[in-house]
Structure formats: structure tokens, C-alpha cells
PDB file of C-alpha atoms and ligand atoms in Angstrom:
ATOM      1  CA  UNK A 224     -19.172 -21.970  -6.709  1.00 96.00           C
ATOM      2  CA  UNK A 225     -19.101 -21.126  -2.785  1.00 98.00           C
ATOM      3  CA  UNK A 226     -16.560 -22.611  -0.537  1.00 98.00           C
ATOM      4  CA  UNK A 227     -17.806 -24.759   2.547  1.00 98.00           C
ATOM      5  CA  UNK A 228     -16.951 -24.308   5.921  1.00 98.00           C
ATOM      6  CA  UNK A 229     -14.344 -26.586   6.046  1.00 98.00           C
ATOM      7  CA  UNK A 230     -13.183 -25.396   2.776  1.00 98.00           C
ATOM      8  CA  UNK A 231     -13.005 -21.364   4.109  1.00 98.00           C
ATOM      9  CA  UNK A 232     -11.099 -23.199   7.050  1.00 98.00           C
ATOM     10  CA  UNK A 233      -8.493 -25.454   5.147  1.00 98.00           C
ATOM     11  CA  UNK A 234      -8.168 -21.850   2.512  1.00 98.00           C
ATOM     12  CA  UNK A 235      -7.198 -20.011   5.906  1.00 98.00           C
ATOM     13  CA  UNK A 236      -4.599 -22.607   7.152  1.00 98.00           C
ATOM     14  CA  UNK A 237      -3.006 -22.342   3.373  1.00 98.00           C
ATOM     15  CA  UNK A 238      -3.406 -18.443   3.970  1.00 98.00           C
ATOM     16  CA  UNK A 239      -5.386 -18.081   0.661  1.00 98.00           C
ATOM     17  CA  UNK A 240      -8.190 -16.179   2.378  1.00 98.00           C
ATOM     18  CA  UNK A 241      -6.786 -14.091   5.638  1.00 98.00           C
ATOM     19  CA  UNK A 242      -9.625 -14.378   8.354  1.00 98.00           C
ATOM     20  CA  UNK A 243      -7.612 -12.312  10.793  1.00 98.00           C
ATOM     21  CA  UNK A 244      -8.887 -13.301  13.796  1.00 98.00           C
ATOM     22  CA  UNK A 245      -9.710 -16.929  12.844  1.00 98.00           C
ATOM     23  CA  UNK A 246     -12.382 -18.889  15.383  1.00 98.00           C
ATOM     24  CA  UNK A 247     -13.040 -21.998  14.069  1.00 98.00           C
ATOM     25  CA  UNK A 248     -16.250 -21.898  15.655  1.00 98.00           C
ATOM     26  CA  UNK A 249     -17.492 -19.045  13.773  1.00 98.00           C
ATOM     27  CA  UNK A 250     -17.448 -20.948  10.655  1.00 98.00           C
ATOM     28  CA  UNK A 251     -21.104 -21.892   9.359  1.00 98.00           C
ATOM     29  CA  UNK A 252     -21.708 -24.742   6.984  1.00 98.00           C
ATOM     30  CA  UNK A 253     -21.050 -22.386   3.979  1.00 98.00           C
ATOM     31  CA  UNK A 254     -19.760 -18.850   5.748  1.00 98.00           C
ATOM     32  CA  UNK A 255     -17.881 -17.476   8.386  1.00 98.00           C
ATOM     33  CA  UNK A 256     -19.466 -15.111  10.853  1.00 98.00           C
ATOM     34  CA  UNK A 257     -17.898 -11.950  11.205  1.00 98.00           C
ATOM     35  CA  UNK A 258     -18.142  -9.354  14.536  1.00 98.00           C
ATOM     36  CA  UNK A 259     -18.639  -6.146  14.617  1.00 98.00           C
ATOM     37  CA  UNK A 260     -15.735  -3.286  15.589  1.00 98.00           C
ATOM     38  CA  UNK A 261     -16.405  -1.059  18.605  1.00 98.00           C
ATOM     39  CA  UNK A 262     -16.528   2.052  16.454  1.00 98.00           C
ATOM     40  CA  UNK A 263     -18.923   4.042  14.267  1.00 98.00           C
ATOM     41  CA  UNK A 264     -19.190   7.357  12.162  1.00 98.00           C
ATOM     42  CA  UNK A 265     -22.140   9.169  11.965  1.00 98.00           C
ATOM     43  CA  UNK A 266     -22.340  11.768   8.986  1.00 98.00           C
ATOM     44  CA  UNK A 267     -22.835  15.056  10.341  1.00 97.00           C
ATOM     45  CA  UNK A 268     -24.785  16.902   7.851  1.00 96.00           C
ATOM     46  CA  UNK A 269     -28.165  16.323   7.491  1.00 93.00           C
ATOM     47  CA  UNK A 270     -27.787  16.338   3.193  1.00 96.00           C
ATOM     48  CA  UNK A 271     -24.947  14.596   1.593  1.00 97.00           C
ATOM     49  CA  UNK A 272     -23.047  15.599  -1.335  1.00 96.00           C
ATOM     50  CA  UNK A 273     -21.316  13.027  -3.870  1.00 96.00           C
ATOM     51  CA  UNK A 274     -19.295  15.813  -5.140  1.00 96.00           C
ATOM     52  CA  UNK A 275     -18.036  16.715  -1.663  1.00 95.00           C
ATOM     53  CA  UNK A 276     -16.211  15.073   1.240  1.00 96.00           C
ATOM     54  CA  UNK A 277     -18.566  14.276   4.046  1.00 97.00           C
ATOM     55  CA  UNK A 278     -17.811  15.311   7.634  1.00 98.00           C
ATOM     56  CA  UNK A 279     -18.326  12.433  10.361  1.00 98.00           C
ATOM     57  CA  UNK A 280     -18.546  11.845  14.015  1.00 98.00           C
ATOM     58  CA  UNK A 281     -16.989   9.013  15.487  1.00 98.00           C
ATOM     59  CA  UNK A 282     -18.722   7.072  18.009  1.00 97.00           C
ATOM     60  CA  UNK A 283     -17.663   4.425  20.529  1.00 98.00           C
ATOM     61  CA  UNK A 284     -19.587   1.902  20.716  1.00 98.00           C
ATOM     62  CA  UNK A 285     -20.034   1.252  24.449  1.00 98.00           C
ATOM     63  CA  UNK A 286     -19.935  -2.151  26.037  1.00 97.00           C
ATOM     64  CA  UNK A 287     -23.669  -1.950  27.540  1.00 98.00           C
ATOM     65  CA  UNK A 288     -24.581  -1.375  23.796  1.00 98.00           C
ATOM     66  CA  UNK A 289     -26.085   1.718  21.628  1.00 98.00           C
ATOM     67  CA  UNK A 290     -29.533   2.458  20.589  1.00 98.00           C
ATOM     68  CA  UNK A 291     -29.869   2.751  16.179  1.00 98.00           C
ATOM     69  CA  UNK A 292     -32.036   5.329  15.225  1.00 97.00           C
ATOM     70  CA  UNK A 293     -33.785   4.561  11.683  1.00 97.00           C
ATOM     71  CA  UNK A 294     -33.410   7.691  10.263  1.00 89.00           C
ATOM     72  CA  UNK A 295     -29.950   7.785   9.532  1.00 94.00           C
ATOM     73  CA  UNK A 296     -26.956   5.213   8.546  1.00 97.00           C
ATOM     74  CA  UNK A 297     -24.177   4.073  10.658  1.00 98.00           C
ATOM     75  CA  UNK A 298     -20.712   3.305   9.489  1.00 98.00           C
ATOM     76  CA  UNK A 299     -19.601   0.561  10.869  1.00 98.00           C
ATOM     77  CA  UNK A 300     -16.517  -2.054  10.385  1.00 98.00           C
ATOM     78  CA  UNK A 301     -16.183  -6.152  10.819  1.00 98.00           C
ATOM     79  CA  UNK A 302     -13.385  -6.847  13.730  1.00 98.00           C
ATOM     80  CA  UNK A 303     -11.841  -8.837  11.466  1.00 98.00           C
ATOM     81  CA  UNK A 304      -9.209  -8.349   8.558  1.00 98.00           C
ATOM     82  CA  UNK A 305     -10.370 -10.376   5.868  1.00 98.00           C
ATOM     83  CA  UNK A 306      -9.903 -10.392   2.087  1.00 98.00           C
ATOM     84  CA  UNK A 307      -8.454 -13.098  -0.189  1.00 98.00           C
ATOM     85  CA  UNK A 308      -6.376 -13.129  -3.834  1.00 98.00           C
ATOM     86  CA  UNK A 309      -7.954 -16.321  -4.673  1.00 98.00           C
ATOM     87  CA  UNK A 310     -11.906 -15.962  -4.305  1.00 98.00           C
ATOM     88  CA  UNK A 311     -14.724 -13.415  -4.340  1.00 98.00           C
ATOM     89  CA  UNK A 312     -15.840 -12.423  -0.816  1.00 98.00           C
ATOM     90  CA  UNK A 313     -19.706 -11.452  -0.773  1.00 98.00           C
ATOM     91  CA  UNK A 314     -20.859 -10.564   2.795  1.00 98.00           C
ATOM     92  CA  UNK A 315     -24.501 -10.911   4.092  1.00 97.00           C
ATOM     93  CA  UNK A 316     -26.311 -10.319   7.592  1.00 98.00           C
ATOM     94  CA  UNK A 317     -26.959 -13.099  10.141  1.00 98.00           C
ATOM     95  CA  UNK A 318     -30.487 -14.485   9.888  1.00 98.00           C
ATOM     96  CA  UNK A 319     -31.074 -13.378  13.333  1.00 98.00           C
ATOM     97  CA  UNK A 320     -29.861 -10.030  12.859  1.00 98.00           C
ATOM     98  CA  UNK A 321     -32.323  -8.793   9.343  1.00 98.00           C
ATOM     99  CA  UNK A 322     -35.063 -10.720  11.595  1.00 98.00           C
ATOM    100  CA  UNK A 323     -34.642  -7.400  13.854  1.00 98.00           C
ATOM    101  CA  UNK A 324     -34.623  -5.447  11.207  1.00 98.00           C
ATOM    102  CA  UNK A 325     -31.042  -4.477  10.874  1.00 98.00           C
ATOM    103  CA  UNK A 326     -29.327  -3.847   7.189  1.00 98.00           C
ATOM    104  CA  UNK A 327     -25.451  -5.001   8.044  1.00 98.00           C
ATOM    105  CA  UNK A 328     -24.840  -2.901   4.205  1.00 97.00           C
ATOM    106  CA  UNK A 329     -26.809  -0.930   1.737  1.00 97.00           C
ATOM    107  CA  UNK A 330     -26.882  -2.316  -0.948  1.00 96.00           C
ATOM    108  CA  UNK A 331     -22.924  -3.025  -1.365  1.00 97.00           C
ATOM    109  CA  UNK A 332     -22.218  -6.719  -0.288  1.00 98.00           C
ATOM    110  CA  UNK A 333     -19.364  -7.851  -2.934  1.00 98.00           C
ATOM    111  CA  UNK A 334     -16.307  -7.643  -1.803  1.00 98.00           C
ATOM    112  CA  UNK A 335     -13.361  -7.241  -4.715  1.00 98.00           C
ATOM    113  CA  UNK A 336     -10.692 -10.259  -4.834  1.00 98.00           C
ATOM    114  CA  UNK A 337      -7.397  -8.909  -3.639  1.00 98.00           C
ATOM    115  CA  UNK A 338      -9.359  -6.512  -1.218  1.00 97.00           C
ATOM    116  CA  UNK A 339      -7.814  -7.026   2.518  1.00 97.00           C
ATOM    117  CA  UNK A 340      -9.006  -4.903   5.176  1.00 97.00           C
ATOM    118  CA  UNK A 341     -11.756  -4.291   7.784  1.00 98.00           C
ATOM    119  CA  UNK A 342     -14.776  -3.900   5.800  1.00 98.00           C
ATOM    120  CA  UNK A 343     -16.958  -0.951   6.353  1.00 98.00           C
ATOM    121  CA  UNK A 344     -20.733  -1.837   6.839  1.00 98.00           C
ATOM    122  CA  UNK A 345     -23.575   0.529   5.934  1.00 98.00           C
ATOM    123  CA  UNK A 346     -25.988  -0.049   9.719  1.00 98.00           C
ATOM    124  CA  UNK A 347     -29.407   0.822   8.920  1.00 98.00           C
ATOM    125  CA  UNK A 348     -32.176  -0.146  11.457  1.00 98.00           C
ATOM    126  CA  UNK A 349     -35.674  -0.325  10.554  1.00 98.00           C
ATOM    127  CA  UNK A 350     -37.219   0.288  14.447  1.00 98.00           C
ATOM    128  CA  UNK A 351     -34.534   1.566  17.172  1.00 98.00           C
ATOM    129  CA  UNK A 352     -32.492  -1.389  17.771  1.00 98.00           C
ATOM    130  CA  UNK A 353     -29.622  -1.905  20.763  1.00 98.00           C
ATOM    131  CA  UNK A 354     -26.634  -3.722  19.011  1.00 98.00           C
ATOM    132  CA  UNK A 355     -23.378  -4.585  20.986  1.00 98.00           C
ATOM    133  CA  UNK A 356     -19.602  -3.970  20.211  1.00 98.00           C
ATOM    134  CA  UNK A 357     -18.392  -7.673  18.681  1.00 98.00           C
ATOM    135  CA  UNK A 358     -21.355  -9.001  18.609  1.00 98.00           C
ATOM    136  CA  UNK A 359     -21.140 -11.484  15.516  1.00 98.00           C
ATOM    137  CA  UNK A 360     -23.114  -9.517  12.828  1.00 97.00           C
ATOM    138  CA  UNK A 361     -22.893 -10.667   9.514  1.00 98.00           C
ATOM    139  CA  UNK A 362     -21.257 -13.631   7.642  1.00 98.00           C
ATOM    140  CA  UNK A 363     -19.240 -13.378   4.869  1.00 98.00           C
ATOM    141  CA  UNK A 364     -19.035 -16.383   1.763  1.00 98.00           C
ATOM    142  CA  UNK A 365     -16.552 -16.714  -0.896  1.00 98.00           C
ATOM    143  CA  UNK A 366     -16.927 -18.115  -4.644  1.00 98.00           C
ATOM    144  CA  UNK A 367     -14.593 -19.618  -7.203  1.00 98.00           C
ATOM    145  CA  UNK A 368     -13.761 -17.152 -10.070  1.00 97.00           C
ATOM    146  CA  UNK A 369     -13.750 -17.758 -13.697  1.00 97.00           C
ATOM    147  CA  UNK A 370     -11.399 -15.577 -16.175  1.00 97.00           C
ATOM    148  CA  UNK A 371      -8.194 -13.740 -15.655  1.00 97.00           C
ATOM    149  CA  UNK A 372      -7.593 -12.093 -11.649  1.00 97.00           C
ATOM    150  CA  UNK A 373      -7.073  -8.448 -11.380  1.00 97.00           C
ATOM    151  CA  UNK A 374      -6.618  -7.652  -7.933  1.00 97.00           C
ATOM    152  CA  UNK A 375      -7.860  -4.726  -6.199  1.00 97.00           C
ATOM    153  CA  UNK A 376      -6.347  -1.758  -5.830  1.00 95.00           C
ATOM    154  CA  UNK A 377      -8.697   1.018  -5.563  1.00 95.00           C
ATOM    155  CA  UNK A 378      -9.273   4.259  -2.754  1.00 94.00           C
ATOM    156  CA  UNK A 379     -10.291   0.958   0.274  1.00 96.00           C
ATOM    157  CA  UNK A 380      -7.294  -0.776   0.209  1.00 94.00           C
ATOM    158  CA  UNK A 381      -6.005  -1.899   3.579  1.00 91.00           C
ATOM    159  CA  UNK A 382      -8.492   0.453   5.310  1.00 94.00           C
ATOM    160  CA  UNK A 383      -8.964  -0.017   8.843  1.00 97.00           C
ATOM    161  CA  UNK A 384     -12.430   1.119  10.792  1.00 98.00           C
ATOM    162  CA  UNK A 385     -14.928   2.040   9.206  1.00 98.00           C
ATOM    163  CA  UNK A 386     -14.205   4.199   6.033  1.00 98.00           C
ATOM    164  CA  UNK A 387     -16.802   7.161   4.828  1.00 97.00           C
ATOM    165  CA  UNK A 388     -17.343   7.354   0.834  1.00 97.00           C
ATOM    166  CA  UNK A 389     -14.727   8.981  -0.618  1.00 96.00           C
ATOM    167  CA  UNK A 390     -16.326   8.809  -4.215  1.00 96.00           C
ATOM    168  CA  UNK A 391     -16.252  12.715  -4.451  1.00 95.00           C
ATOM    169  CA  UNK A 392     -12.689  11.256  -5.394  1.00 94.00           C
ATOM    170  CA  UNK A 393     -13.786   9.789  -8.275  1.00 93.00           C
ATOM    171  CA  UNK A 394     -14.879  13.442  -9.960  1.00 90.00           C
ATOM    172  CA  UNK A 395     -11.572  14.863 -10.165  1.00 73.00           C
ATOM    173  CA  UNK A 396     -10.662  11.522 -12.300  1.00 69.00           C
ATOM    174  CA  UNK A 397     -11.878  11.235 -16.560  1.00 61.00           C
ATOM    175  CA  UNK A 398     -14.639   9.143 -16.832  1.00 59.00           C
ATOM    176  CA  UNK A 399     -12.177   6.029 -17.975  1.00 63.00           C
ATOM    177  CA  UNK A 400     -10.272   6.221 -14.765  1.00 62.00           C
ATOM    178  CA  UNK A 401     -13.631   6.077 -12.877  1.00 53.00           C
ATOM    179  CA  UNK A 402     -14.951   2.990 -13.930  1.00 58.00           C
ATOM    180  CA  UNK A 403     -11.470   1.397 -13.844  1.00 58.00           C
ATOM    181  CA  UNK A 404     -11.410   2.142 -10.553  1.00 55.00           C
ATOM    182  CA  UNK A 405      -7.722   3.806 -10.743  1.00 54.00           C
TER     183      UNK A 405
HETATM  184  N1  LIG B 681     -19.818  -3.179   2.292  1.00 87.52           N
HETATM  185  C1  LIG B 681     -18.594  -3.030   1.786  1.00 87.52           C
HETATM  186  C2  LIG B 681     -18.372  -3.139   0.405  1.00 87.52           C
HETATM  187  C3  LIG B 681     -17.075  -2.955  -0.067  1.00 87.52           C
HETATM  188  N2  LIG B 681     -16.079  -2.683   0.799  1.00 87.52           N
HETATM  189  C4  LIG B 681     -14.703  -2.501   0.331  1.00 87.52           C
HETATM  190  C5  LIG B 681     -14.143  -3.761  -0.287  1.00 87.52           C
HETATM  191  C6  LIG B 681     -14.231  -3.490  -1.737  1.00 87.52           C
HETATM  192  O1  LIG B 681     -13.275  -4.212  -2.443  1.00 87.52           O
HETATM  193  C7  LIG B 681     -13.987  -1.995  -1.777  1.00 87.52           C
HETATM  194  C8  LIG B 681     -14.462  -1.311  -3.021  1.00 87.52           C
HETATM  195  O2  LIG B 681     -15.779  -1.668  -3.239  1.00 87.52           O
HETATM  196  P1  LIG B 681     -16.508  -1.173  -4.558  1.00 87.52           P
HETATM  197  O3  LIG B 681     -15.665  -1.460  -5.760  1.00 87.52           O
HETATM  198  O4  LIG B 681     -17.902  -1.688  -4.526  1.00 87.52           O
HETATM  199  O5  LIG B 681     -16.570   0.412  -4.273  1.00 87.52           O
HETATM  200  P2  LIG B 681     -16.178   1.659  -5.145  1.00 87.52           P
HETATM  201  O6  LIG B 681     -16.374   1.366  -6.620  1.00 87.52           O
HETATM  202  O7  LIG B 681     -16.907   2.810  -4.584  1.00 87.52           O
HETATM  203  O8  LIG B 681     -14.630   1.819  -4.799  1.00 87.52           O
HETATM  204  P3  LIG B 681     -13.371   1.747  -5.779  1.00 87.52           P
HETATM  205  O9  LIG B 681     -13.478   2.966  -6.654  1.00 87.52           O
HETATM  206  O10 LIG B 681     -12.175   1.754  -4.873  1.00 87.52           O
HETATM  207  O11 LIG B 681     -13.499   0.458  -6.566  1.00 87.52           O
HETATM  208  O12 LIG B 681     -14.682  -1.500  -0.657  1.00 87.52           O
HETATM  209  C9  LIG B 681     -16.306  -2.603   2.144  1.00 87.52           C
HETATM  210  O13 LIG B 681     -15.389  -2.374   2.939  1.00 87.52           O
HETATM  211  N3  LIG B 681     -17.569  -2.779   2.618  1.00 87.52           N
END
């Protein structure tokens, strides 16, 4: 079941989902709108290697905006610290922001209960596109669980920025530790 606005709202003031900023005016009738941090990593090599760590540039995203190239993904992060124990975050874009043709994520929207950080998101444009530093990007939703809680505690935790894949990680691990995310 997904929490209401007024619902994420009265979770916050009980501190059962950290929203850190908190703007009550950025709460939707079932979301929260999120903004987007002021800096990005670019990969640097033109292949990428699971196996491998991945070298990035950092970018600052400068106040009179940025021009996103389609042919390449942008690692971005929300402004906010968010996360909750309690209930399942799942993040989305703002309707006005896929209608330019803007992926906030690639294909990685749920968020794991006890995971509190700045969320990286996965910018992919579909045309160039000019996007601003805290603009309000995406919106993020939570659900009710069912069944026992483990919480998170994988290679994210308590990241802040934007955070390249560090799932070369996962290859020095046996294949039970993997998907256990240990
Ligand atoms: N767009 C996203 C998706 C997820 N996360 C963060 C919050 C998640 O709780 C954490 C881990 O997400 P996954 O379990 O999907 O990722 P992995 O399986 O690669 O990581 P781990 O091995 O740590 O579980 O990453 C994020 O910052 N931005």
C-alpha cells in the first residue's frame, strides 16, 4: 500500500521516514518531490567493465544550468537524505521531466528499507536537454511491507553524492555473499 501525502508528512514528524530537508510543499498527493544535487560524475572511459572499478569525472553543475548529451549517463544525486526503517522507498521522475525526455534512473528505482542516504540517479537524456542544480527532479513514494524487516546494509549505505557502481565488489565475494548482498 503507498502512503499519502499527508501520511509521508505525519511519518516525517514521527521520524519514521527522514526527508532531510523536509518542504511541506514538495509533498504531492501520494509522493514527495525530490531536487537534484549540484554535482555529477561522468565515467571516463568510453567501455565499462563490471569486473573493474570505473574512473569518473566530477562535474559541477553550474547555476545557469548544463547541457545532457544522449550518448552517455550522468551520475547524479537527490539533495535530500532520505531513507526510512519502516517502508519501501521506490523513486520515479516528475511527469514534466520524462515529458522532456529525461530518465531520472536506469532501470533501478527501489530503494531498500533501512537505506538512508542521498540517492544516486542514473541521468540519461533522450535529445540534449539543459537541467538546473535543485531543480525538483523526481518524486519518491513509499509502501507498507509485508513479512519480517531486514534492513539494509550493503556497499550504499549512508553514501553521500552521487556514488559510481562499485559491483566489481561483488566478484571478489562467493556467489552466496553476492546475492545476500553482504
Ligand atoms: N537509483 C538508485 C537505486 C538504489 N540506490 C541505493 C539505495 C539502495 O538501497 C542501494 C542498493 O540498491 P540495490 O540493492 O538495487 O543495488 P545493489 O544490489 O547493486 O547493491 P547492494 O549489493 O549494496 O545491495 O542503492 C540509489 O542510491 N539510487
Amino acid at each position: 500500500m503507498i502512503l499519502t501525502g499527508s501520511e509521508i508528512e505525519s511519518q516525517v514528524a514521527q521520524g519514521r521516514i527522514i526527508i532531510d530537508p523536509f518542504q511541506p510543499e514538495q509533498l504531492n498527493p501520494n509522493s514527495y518531490n525530490f531536487r537534484l544535487g549540484n554535482v555529477l560524475k561522468v565515467y571516463s572511459e568510453a567501455v565499462l567493465d563490471v569486473r573493474k572499478p570505473n574512473p569518473v569525472q566530477t562535474v559541477y553543475l553550474p547555476e545557469d544550468g548544463m547541457v545532457l548529451q544522449p550518448d552517455r549517463i550522468y551520475l547524479g544525486s537527490t539533495v535530500e537524505v532520505m531513507g526510512s526503517d519502516h517502508y519501501v522507498p521506490i523513486i520515479r521522475a516528475r511527469s514534466g521531466v520524462a515529458r522532456l525526455g529525461l530518465f531520472i534512473h536506469i532501470t533501478a528505482d527501489l530503494i531498500d528499507i533501512g537505506s538512508v542516504n542521498q540517492w544516486t540517479l542514473q541521468l540519461h537524456a533522450v535529445q540534449p536537454l539543459r537541467i538546473y542544480p535543485g531543480m525538483l527532479l523526481g518524486q519518491v513514494t513509499f509502501w507498507r511491507t509485508e513479512g519480517p524487516v531486514t534492513l539494509y546494509s550493503g556497499k550504499y549505505q549512508g553514501s553521500m553524492g552521487p556514488q559510481e557502481s562499485a559491483i566489481h565488489l561483488d566478484f571478489d565475494k562467493s556467489p552466496r555473499e553476492a546475492m545476500a548482498g553482504l
